[in-house]
PDB file of C-alpha atoms in Angstrom:
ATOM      1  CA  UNK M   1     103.936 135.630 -68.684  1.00 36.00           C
ATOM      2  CA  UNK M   2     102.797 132.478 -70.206  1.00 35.00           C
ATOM      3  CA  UNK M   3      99.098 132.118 -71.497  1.00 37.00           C
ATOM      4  CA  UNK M   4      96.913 128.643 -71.408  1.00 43.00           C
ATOM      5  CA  UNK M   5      94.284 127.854 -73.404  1.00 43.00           C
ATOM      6  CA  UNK M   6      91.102 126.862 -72.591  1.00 52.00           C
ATOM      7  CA  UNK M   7      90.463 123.362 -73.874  1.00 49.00           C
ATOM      8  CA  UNK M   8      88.240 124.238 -76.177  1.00 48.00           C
ATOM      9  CA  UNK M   9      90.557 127.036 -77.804  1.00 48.00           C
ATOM     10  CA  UNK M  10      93.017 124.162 -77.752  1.00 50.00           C
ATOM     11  CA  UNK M  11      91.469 121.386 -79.830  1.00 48.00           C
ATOM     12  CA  UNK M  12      90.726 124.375 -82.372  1.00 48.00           C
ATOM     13  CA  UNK M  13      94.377 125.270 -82.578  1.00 51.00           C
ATOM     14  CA  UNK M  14      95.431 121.738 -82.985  1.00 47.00           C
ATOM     15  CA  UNK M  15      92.491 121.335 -85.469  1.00 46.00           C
ATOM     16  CA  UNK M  16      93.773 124.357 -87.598  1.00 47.00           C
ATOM     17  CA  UNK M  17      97.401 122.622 -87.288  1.00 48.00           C
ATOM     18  CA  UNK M  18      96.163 120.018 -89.048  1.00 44.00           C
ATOM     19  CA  UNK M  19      95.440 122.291 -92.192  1.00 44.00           C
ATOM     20  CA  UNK M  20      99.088 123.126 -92.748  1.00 51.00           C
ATOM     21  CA  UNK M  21     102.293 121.248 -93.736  1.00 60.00           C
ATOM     22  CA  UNK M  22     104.061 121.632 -90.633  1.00 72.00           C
ATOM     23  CA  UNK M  23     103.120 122.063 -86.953  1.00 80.00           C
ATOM     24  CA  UNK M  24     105.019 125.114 -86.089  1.00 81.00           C
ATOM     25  CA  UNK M  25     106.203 123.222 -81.950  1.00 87.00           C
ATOM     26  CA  UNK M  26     108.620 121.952 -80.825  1.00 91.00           C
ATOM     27  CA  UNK M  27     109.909 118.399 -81.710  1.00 94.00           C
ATOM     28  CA  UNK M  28     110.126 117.702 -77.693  1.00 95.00           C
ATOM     29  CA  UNK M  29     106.606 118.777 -77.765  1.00 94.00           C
ATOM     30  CA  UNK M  30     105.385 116.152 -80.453  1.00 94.00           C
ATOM     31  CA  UNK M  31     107.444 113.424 -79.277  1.00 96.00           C
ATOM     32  CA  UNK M  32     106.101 113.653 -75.730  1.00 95.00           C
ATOM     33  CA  UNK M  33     102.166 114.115 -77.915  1.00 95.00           C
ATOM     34  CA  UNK M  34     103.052 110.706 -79.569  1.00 95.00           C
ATOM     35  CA  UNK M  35     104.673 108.813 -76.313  1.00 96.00           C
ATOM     36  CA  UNK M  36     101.257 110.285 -74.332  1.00 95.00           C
ATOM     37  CA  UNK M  37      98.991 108.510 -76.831  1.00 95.00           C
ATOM     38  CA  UNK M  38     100.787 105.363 -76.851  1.00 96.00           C
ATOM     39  CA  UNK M  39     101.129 104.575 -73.618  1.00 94.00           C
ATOM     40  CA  UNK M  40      97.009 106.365 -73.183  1.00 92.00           C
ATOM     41  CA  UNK M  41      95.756 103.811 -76.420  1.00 91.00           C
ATOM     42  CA  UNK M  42      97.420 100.361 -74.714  1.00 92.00           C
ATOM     43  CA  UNK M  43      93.736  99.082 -72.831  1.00 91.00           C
ATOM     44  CA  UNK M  44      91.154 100.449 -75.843  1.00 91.00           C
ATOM     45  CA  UNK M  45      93.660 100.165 -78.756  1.00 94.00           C
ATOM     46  CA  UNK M  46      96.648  98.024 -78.003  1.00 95.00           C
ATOM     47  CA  UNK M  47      97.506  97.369 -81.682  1.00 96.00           C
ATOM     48  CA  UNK M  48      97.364 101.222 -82.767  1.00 95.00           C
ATOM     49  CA  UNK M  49      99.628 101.618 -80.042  1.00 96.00           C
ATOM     50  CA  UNK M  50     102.083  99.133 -80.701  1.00 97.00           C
ATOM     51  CA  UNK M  51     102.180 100.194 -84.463  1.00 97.00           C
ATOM     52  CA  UNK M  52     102.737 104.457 -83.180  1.00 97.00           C
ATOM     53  CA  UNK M  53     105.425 102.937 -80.955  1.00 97.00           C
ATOM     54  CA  UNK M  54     106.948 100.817 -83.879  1.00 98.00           C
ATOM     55  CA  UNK M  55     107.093 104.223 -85.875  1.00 97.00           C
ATOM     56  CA  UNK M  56     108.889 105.946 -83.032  1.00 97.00           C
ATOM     57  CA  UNK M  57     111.306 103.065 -82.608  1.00 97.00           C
ATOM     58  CA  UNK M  58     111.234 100.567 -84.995  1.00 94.00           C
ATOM     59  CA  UNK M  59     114.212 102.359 -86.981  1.00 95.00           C
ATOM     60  CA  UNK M  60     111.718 101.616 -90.340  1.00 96.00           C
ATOM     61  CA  UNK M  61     111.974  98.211 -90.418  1.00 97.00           C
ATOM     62  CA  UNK M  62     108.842  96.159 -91.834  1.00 97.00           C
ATOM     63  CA  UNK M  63     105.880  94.598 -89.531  1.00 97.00           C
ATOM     64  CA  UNK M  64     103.665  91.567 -90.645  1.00 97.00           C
ATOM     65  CA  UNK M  65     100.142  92.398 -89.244  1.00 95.00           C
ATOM     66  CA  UNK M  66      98.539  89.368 -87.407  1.00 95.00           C
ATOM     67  CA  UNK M  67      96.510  87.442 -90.144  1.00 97.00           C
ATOM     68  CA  UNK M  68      93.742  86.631 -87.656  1.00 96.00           C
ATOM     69  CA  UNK M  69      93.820  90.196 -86.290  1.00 97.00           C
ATOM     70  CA  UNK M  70      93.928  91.491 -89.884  1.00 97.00           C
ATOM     71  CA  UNK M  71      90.959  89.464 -91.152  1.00 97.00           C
ATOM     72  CA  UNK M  72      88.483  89.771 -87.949  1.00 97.00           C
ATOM     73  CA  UNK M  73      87.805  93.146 -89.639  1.00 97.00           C
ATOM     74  CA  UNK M  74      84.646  92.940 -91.479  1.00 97.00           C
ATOM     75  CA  UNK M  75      86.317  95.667 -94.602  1.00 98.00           C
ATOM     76  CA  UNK M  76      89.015  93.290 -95.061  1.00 98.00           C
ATOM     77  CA  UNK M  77      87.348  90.494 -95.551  1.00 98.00           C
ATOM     78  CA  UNK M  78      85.482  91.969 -98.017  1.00 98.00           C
ATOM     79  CA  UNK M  79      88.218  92.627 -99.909  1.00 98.00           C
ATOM     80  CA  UNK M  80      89.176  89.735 -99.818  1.00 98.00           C
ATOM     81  CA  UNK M  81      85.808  88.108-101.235  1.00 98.00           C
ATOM     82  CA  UNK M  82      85.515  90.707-104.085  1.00 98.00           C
ATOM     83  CA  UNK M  83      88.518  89.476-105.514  1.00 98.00           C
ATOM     84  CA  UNK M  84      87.368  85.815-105.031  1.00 98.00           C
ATOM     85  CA  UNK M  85      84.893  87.027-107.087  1.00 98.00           C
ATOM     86  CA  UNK M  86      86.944  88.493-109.945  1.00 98.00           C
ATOM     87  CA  UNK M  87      88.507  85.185-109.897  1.00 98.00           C
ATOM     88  CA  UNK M  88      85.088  83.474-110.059  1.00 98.00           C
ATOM     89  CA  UNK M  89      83.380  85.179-112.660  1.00 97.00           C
ATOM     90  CA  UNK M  90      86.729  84.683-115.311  1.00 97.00           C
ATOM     91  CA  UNK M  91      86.869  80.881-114.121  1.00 98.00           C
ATOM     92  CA  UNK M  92      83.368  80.649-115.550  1.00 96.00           C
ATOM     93  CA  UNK M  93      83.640  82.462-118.324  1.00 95.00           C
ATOM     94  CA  UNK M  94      87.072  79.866-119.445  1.00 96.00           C
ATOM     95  CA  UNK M  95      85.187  77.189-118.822  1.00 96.00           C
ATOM     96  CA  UNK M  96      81.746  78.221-120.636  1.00 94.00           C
ATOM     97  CA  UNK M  97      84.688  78.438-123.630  1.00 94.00           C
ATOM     98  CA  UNK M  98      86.921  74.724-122.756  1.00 95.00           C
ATOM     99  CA  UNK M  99      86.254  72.117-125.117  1.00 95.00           C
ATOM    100  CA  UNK M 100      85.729  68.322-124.219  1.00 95.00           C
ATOM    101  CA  UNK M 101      88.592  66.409-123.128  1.00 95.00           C
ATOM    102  CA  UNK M 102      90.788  69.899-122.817  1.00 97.00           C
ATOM    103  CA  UNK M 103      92.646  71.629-120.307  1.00 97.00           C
ATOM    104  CA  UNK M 104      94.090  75.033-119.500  1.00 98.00           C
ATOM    105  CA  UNK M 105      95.427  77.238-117.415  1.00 97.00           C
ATOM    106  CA  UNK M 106      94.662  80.812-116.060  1.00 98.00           C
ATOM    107  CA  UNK M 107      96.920  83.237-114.084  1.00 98.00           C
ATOM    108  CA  UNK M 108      96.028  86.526-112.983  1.00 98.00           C
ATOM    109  CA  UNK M 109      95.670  88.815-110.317  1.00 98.00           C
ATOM    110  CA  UNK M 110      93.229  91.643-108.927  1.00 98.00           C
ATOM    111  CA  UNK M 111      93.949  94.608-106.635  1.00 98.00           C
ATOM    112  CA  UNK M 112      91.008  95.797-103.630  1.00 98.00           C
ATOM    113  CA  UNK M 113      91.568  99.002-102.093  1.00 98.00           C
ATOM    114  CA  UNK M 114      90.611  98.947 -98.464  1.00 98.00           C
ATOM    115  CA  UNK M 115      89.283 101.791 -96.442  1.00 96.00           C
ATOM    116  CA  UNK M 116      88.837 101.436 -93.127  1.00 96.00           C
ATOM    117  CA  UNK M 117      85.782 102.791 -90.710  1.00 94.00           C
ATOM    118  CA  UNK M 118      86.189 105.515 -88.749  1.00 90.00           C
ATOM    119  CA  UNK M 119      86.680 104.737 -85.261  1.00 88.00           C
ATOM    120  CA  UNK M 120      88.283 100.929 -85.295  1.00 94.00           C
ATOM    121  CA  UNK M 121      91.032  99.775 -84.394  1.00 96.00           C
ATOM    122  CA  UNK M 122      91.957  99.265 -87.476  1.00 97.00           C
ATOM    123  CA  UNK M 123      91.592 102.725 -88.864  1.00 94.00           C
ATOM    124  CA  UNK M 124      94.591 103.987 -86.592  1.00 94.00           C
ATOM    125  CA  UNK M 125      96.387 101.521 -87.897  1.00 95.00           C
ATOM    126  CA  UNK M 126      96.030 101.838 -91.539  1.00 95.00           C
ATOM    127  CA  UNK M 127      93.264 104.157 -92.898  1.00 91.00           C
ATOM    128  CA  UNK M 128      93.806 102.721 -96.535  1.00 94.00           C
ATOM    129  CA  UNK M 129      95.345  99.743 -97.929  1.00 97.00           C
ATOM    130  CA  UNK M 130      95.432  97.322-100.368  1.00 98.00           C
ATOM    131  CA  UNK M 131      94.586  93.352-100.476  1.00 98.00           C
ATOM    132  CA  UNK M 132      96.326  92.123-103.874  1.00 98.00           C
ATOM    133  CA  UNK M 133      95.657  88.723-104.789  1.00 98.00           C
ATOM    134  CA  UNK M 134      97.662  87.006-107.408  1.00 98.00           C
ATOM    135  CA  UNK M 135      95.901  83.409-108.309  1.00 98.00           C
ATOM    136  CA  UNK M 136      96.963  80.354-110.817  1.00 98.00           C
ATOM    137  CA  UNK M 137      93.583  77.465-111.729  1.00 98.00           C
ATOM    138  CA  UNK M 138      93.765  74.766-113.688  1.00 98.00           C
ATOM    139  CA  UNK M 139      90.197  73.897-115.250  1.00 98.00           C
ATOM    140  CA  UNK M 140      89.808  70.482-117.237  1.00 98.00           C
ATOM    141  CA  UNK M 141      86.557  69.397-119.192  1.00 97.00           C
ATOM    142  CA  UNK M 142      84.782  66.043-119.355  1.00 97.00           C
ATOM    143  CA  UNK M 143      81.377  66.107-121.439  1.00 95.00           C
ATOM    144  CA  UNK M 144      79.393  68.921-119.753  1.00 94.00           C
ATOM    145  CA  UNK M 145      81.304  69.259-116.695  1.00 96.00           C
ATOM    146  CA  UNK M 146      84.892  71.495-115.657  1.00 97.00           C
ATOM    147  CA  UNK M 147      86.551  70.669-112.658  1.00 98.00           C
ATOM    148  CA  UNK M 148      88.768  73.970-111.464  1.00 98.00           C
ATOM    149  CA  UNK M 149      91.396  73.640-108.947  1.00 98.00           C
ATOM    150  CA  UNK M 150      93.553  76.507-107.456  1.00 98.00           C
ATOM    151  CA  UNK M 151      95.953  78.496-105.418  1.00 98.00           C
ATOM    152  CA  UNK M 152      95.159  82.583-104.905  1.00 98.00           C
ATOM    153  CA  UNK M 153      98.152  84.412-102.914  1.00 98.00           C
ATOM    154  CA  UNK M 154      96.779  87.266-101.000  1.00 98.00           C
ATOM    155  CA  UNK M 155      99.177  90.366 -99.327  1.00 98.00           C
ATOM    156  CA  UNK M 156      97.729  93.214 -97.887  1.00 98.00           C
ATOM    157  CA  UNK M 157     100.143  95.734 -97.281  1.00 98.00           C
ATOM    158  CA  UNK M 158     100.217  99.528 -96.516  1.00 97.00           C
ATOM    159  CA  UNK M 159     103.112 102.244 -95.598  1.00 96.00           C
ATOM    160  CA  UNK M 160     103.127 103.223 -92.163  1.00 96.00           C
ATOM    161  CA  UNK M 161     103.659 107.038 -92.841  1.00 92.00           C
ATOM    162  CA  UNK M 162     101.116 109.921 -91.735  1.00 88.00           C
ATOM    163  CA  UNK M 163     101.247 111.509 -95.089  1.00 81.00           C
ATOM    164  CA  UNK M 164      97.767 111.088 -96.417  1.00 72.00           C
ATOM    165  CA  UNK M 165      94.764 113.536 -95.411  1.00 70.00           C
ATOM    166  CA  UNK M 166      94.936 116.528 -92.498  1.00 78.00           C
ATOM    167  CA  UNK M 167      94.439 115.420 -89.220  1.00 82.00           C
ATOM    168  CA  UNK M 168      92.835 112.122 -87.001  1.00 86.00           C
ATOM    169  CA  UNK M 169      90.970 112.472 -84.118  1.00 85.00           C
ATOM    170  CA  UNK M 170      91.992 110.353 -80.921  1.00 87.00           C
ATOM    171  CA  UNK M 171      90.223 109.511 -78.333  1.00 81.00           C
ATOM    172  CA  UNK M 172      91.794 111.081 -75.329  1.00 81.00           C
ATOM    173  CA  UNK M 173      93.666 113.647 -77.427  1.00 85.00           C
ATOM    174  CA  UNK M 174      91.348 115.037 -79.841  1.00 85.00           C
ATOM    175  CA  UNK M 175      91.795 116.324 -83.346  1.00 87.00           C
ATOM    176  CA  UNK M 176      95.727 115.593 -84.299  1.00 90.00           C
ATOM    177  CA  UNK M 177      97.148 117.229 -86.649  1.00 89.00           C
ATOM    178  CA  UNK M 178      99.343 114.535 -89.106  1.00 90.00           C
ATOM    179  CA  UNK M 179     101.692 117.481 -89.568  1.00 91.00           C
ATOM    180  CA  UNK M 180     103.321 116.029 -86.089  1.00 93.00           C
ATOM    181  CA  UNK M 181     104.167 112.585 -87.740  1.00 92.00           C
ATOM    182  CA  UNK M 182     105.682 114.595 -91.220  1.00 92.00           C
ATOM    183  CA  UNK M 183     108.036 116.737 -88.403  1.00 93.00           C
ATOM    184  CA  UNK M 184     108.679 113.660 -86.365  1.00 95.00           C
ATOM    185  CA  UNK M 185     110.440 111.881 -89.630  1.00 95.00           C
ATOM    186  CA  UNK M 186     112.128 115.009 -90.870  1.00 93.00           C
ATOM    187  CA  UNK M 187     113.705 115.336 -87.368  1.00 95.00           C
ATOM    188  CA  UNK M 188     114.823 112.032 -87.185  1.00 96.00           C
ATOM    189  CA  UNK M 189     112.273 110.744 -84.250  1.00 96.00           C
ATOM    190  CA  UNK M 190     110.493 108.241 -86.225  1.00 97.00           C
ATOM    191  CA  UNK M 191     110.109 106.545 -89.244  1.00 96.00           C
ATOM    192  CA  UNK M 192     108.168 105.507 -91.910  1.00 96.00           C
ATOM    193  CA  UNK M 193     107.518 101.660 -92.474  1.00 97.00           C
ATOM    194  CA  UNK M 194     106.300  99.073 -94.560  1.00 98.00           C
ATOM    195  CA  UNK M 195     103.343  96.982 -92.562  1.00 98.00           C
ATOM    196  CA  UNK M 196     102.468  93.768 -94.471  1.00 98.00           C
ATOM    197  CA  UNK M 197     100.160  90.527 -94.356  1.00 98.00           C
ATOM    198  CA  UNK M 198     100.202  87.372 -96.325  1.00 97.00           C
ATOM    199  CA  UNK M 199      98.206  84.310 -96.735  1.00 98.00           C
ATOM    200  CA  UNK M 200      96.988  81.469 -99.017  1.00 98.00           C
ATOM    201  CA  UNK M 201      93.417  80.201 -99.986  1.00 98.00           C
ATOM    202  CA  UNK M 202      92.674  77.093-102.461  1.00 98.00           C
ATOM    203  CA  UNK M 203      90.107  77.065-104.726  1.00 98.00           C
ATOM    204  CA  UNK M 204      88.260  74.087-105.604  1.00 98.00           C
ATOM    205  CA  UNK M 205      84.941  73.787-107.679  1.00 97.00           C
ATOM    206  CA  UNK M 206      83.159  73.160-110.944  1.00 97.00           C
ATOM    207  CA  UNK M 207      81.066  74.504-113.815  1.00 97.00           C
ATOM    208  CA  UNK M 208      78.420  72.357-115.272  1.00 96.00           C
ATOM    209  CA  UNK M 209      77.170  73.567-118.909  1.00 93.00           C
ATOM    210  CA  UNK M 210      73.396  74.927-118.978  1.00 81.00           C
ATOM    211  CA  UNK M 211      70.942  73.721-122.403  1.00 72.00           C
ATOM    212  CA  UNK M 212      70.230  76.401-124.101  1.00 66.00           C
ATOM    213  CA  UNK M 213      68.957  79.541-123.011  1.00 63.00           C
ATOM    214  CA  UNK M 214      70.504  78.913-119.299  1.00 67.00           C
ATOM    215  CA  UNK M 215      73.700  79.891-118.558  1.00 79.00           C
ATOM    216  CA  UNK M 216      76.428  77.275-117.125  1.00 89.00           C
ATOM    217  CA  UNK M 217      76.263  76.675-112.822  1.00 94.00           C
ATOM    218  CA  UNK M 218      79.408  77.190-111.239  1.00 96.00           C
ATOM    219  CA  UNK M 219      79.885  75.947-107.848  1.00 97.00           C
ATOM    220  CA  UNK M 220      83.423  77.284-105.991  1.00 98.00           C
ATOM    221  CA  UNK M 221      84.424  76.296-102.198  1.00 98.00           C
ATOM    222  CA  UNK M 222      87.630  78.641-101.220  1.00 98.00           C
ATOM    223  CA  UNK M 223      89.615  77.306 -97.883  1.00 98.00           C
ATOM    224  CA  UNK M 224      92.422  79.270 -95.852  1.00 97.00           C
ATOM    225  CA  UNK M 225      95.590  77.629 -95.863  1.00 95.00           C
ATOM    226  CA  UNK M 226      96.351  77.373 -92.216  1.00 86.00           C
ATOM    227  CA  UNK M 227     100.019  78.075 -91.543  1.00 80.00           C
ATOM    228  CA  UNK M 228     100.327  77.922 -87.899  1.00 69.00           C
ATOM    229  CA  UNK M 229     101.370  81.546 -87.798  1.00 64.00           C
ATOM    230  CA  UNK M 230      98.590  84.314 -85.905  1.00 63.00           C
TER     231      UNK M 230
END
């Protein structure tokens, strides 16, 4: 005699799932779970679903996100400008330092960790991340003004893996436990991957000394390299 659970009882076993290591059913089971909200995310989350169905059957090979996609979140771009502003603040600080007639250079790079809001699109995707930007200026002085001129990198990347935190709720499907995507792996159903993103900004601005007590001004104007790539 078999014995169903009401739905409530349900979404409180799968929430309790989500607690442990290991799901404890059948690998048919969470195959069919995974297929079911992939083919039920496709109208309200079409990316999510296309990344879920890359981990069942991309054989863990790498995706590059879509840079527009990727940056019409509002968390990434934020990212993105707090390490413009890393870059900013040292730019001004070498040029408060240049002498008259001089130039020099300045590498260096700054890491953003990225979590995402509960409930985008994005979030399903990749609940945390991380926007590195690696960046190389040249600043030259005449009299009281520096002229900067740059090149910042950016890649945003994150493993596609289930292994961080208990469970994720999904519309549709409730709390799921991500257990299933740990059992999925070890039973050779899916696969971990590398998701990625790159693109290129220039810098171009300048820093005008202050008299005495003001501080320098710094003006800075940053511009995506357009690569003709989404």
């Amino acid at each position: 005699m078999s014995v169903t659970l009401d739905p409530i009882m349900e979404k409180a076993s799968m929430f309790l799932r989500g607690l442990r290591r290991r799901t404890g059913r059948p690998v048919p089971e969470l195959v069919e779970l995974f297929r079911s909200i992939v083919e039920g995310g496709r109208r309200l989350h079409p990316m999510a679903s296309d990344f879920l169905e890359h981990f069942m059957d991309g054989a863990g090979a790498s995706r590059t996100m879509s840079l527009r996609w990727l940056r019409s979140f509002r968390v990434i771009k934020k990212a993105e400008r707090k390490n413009q502003r890393r870059f900013e603040r040292q730019l001004a600080r070498e040029a408060g330092r240049l002498g008259d007639g001089a130039s020099t250079w300045l590498h260096d790079h700054w890491d953003a960790r990225i979590n995402a809001f509960i409930g985008t699109e994005l979030f399903y995707v990749s609940r945390m991340s991380l926007l590195r930007s690696q960046g190389s200026f040249v600043l030259t002085r005449t009299g009281a003004e520096v002229r900067v001129s740059g090149t910042v990198r950016h890649h945003w990347f994150d493993p596609y893996d289930w292994d961080r935190g208990r469970w994720v709720y999904i519309p549709r499907h409730g709390f799921v436990p991500i257990a299933v995507g740990r059992d999925l792996v070890e039973s050779d159903e899916a696969r971990n991957f590398l998701m990625e993103c790159r693109h290129v900004q220039t810098l171009a601005g300048t820093y005008v000394d202050g008299r005495w007590p003001r501080r320098g001004t710094a003006r800075f104007e940053w511009s995506l390299v357009r690569t003709g790539r989404g």
